[in-house]
Short mmCIF file of N, CA and C in Angstrom, two decimals:
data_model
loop_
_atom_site.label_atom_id
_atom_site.label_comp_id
_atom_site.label_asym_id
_atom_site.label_seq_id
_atom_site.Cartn_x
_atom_site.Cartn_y
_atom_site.Cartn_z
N UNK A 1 116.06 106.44 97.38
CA UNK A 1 114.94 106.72 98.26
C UNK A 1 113.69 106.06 97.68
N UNK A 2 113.07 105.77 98.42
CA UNK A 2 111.96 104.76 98.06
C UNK A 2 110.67 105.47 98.07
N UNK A 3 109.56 106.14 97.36
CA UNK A 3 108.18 106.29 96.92
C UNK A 3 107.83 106.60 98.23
N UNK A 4 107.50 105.51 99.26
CA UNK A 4 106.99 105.93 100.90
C UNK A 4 107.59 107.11 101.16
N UNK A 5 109.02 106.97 101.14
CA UNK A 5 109.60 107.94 101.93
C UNK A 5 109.33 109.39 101.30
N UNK A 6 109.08 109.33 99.68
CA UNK A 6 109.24 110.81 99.36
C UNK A 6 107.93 111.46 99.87
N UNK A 7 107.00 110.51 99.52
CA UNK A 7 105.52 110.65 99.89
C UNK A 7 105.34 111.56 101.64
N UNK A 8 106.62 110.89 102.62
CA UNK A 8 106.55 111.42 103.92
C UNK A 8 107.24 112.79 103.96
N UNK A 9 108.25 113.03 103.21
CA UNK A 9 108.62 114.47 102.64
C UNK A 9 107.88 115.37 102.39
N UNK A 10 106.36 114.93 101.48
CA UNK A 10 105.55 115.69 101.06
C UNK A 10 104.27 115.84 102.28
N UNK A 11 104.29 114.83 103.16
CA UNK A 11 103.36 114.79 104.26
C UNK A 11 103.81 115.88 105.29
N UNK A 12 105.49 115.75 104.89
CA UNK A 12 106.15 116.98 106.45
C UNK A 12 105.79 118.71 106.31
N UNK A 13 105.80 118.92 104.60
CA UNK A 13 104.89 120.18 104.43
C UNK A 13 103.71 120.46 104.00
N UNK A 14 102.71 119.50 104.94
CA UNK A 14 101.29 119.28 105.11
C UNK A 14 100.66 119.14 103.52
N UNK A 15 101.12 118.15 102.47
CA UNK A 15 100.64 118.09 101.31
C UNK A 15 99.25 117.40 101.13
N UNK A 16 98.50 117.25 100.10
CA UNK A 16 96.75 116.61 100.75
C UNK A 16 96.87 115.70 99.21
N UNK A 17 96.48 114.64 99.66
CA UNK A 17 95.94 113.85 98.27
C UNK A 17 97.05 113.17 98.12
N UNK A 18 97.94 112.49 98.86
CA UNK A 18 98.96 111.84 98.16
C UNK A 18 98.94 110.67 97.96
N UNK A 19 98.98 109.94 96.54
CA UNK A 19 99.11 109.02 96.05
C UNK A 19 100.51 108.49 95.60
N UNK A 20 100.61 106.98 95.74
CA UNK A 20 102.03 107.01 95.02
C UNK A 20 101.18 105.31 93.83
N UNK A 21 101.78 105.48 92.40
CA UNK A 21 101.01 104.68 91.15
C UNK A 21 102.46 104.23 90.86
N UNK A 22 102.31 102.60 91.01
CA UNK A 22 103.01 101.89 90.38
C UNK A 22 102.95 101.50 89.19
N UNK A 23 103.57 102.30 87.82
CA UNK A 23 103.58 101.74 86.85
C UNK A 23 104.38 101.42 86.36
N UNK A 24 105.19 100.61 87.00
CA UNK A 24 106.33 99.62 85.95
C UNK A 24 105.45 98.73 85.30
N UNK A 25 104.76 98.67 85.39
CA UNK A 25 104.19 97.15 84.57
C UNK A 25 103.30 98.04 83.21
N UNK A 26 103.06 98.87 83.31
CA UNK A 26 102.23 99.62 82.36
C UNK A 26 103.05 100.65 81.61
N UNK A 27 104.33 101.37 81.70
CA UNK A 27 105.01 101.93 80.89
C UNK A 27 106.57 102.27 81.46
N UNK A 28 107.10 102.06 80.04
CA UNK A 28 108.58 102.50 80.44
C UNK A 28 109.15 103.13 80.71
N UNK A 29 108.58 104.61 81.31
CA UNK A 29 109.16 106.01 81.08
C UNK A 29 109.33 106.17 83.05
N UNK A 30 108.96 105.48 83.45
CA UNK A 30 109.59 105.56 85.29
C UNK A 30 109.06 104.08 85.73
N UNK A 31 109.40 103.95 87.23
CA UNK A 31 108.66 102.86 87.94
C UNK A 31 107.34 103.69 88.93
N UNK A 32 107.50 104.90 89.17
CA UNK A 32 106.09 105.33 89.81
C UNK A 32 106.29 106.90 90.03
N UNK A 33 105.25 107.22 90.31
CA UNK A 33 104.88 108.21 90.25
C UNK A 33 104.11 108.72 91.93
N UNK A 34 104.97 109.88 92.29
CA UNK A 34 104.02 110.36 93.82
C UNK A 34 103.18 111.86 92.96
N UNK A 35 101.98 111.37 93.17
CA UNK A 35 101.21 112.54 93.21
C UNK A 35 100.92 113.52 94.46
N UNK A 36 100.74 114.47 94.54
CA UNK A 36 100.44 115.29 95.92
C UNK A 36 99.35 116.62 95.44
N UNK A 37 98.44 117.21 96.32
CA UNK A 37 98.26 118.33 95.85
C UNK A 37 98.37 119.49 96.93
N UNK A 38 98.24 120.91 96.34
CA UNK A 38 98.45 122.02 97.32
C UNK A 38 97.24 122.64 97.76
N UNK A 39 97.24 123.75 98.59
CA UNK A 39 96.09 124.83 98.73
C UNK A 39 96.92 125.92 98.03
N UNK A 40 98.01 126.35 97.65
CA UNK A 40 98.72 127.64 97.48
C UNK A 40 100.36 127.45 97.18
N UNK A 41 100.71 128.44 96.21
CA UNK A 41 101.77 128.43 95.69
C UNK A 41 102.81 128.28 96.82
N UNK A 42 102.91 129.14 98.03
CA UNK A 42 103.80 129.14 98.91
C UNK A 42 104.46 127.56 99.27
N UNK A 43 103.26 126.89 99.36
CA UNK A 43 103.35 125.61 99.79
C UNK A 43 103.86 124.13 98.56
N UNK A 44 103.19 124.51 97.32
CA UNK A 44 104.31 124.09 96.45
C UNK A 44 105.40 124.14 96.40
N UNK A 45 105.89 125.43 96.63
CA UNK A 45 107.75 125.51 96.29
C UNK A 45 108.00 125.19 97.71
N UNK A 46 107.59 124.89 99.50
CA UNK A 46 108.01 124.62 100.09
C UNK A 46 108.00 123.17 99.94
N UNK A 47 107.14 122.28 99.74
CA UNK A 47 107.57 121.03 99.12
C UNK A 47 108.41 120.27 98.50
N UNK A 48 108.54 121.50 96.75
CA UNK A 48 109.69 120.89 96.19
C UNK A 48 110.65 121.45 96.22
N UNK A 49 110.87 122.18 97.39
CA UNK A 49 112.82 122.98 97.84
C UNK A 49 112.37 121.71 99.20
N UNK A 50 112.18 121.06 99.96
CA UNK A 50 112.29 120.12 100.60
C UNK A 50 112.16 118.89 100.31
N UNK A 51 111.77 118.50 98.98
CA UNK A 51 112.27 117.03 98.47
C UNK A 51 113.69 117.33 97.73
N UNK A 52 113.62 118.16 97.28
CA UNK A 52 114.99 118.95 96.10
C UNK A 52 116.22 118.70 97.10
N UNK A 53 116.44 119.58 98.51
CA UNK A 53 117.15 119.55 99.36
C UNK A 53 117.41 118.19 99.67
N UNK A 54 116.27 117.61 100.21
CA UNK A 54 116.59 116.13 100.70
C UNK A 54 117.52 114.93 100.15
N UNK A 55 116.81 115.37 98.84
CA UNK A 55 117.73 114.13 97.90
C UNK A 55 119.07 114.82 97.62
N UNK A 56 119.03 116.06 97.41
CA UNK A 56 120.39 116.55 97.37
C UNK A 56 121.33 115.72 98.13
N UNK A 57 120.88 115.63 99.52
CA UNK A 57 121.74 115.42 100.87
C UNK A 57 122.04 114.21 100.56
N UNK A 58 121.87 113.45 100.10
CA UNK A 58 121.72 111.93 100.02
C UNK A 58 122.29 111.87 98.29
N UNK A 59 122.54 112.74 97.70
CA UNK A 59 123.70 112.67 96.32
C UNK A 59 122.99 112.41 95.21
N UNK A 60 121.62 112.84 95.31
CA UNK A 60 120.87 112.33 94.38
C UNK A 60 120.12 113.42 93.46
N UNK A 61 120.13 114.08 92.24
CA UNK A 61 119.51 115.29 91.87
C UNK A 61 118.74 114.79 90.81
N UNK A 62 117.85 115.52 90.34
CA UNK A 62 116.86 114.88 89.72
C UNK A 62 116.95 115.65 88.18
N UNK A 63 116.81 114.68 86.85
CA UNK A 63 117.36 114.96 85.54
C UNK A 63 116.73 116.11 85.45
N UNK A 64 115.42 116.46 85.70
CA UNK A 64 114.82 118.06 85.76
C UNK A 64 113.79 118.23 86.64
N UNK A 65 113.56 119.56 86.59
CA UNK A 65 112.47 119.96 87.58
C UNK A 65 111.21 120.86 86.57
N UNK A 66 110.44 120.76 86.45
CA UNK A 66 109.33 121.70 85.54
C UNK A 66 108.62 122.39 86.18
N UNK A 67 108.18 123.44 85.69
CA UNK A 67 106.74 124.01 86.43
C UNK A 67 107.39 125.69 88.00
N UNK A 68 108.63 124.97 87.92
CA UNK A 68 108.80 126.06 89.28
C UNK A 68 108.58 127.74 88.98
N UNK A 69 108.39 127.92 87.75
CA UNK A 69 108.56 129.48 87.59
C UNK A 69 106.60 129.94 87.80
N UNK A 70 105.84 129.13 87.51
CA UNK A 70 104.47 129.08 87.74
C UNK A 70 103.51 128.90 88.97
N UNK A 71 104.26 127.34 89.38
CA UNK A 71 104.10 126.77 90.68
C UNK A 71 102.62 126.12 90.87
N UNK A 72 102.26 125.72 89.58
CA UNK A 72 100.66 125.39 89.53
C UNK A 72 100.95 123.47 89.55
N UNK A 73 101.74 123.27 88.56
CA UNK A 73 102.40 121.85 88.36
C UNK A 73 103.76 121.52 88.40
N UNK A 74 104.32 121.19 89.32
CA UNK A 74 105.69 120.91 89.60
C UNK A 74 105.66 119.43 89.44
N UNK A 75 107.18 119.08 88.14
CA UNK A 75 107.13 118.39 87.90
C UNK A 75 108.49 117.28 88.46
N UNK A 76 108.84 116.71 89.07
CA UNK A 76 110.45 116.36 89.41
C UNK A 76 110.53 115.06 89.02
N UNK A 77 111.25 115.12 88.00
CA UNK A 77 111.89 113.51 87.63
C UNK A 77 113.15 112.91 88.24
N UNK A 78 113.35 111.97 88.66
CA UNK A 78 114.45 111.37 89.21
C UNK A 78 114.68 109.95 89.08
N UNK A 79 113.75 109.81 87.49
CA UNK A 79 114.47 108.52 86.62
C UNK A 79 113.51 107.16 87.11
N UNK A 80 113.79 106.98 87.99
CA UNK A 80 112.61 105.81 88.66
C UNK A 80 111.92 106.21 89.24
N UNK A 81 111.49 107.32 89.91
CA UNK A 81 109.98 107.66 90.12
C UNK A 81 110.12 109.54 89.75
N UNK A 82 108.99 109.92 89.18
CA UNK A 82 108.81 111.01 89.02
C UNK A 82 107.65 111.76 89.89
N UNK A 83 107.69 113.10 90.47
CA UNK A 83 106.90 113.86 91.49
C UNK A 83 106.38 114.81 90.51
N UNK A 84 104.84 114.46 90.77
CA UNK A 84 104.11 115.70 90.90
C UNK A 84 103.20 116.16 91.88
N UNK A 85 103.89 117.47 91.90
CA UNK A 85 102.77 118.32 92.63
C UNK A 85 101.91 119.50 92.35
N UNK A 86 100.87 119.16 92.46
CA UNK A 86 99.47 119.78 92.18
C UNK A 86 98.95 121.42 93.14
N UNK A 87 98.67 122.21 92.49
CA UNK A 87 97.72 123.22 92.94
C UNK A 87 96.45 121.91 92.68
N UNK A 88 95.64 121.89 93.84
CA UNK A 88 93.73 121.27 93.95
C UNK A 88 93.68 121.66 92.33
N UNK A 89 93.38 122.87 92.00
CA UNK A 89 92.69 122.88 90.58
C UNK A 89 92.72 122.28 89.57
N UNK A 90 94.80 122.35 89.15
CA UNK A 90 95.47 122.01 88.27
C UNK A 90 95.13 120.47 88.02
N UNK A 91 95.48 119.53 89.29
CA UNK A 91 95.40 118.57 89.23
C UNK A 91 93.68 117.62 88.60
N UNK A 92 93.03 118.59 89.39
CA UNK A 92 91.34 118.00 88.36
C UNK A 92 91.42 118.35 87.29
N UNK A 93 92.06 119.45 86.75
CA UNK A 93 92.21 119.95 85.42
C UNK A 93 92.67 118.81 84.76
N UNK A 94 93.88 118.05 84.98
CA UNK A 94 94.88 117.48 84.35
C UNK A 94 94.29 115.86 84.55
N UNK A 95 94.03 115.46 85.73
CA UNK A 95 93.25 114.18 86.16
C UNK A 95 94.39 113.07 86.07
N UNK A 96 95.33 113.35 86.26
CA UNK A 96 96.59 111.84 85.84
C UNK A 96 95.87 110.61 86.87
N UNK A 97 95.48 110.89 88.01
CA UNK A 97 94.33 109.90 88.64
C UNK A 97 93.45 109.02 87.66
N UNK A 98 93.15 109.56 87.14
CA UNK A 98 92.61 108.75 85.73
C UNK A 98 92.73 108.25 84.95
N UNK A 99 93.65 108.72 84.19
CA UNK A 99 95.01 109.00 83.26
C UNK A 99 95.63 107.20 83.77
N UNK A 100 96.05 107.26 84.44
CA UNK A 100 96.70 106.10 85.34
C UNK A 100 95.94 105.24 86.50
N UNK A 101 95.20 105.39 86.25
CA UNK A 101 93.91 104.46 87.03
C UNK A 101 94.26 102.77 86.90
N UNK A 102 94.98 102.46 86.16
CA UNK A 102 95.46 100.83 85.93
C UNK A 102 96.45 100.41 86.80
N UNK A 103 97.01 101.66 87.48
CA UNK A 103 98.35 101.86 88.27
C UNK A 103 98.05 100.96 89.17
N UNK A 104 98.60 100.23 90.03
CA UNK A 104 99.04 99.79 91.45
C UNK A 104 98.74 101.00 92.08
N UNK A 105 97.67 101.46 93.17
CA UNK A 105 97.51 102.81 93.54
C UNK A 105 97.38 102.82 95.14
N UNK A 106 98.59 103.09 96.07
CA UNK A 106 98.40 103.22 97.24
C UNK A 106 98.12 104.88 97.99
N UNK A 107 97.26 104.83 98.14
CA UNK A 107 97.41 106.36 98.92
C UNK A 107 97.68 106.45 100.49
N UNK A 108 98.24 107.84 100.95
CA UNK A 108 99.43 108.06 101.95
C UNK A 108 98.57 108.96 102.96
N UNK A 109 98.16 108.48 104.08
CA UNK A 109 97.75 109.40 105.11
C UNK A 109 98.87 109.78 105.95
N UNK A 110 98.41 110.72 106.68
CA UNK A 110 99.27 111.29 107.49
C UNK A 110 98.68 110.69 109.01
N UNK A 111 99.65 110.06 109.23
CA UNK A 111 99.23 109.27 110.92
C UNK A 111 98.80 109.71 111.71
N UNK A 112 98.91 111.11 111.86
CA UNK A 112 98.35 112.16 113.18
C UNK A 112 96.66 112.11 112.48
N UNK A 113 96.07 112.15 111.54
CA UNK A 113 94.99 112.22 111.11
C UNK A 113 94.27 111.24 111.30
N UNK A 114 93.00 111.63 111.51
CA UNK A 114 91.96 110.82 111.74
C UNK A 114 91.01 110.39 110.72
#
């Protein structure tokens, strides 16, 4: 599954802020990274039980998942791109926007939006 698409996964349970950072060229530990953030826990774990599910379906599980017992930073690795998703706070707290600012950085609207 390709970065766009997970990014539209995270758009289907109304996620805000989504970025996806290409850093293959800047480190070895994935090829990119989808950032997303939340308003509320509910909506975190509906996110990542609907990317979790998805890739399931398609045979694909991800080496781990972090953060689900909290639900502030959910972390999902799946080797060539890794997901995080943000509570608003967590994510200014943490700033990986910054952090990775050298990235290739496309961000993801949602088409119905204006």
């Amino acid at each position: 599954m390709k970065p766009k698409e997970i990014a539209n996964l995270m758009l289907e349970k109304k996620a805000l802020d989504i970025k996806i950072f290409d850093v293959k060229k800047i480190t070895t530990m994935t090829d990119h990274f989808i950032i997303c953030s939340t308003d509320s826990e509910p909506q975190t774990k509906a996110i990542t039980v609907h990317i979790e599910k998805t890739m399931k379906k398609m045979g694909v599980k991800p080496i781990s998942i972090e953060g689900q017992n909290k639900l502030e930073w959910v972390l999902m690795d799946y080797v060539s791109f890794i997901v995080h998703i943000f509570k608003i706070d967590k994510r200014e707290f943490y700033d990986l926007d910054r952090l990775w600012a050298d990235a290739k950085i496309t961000s993801i609207q949602d088409k119905n939006e204006k």
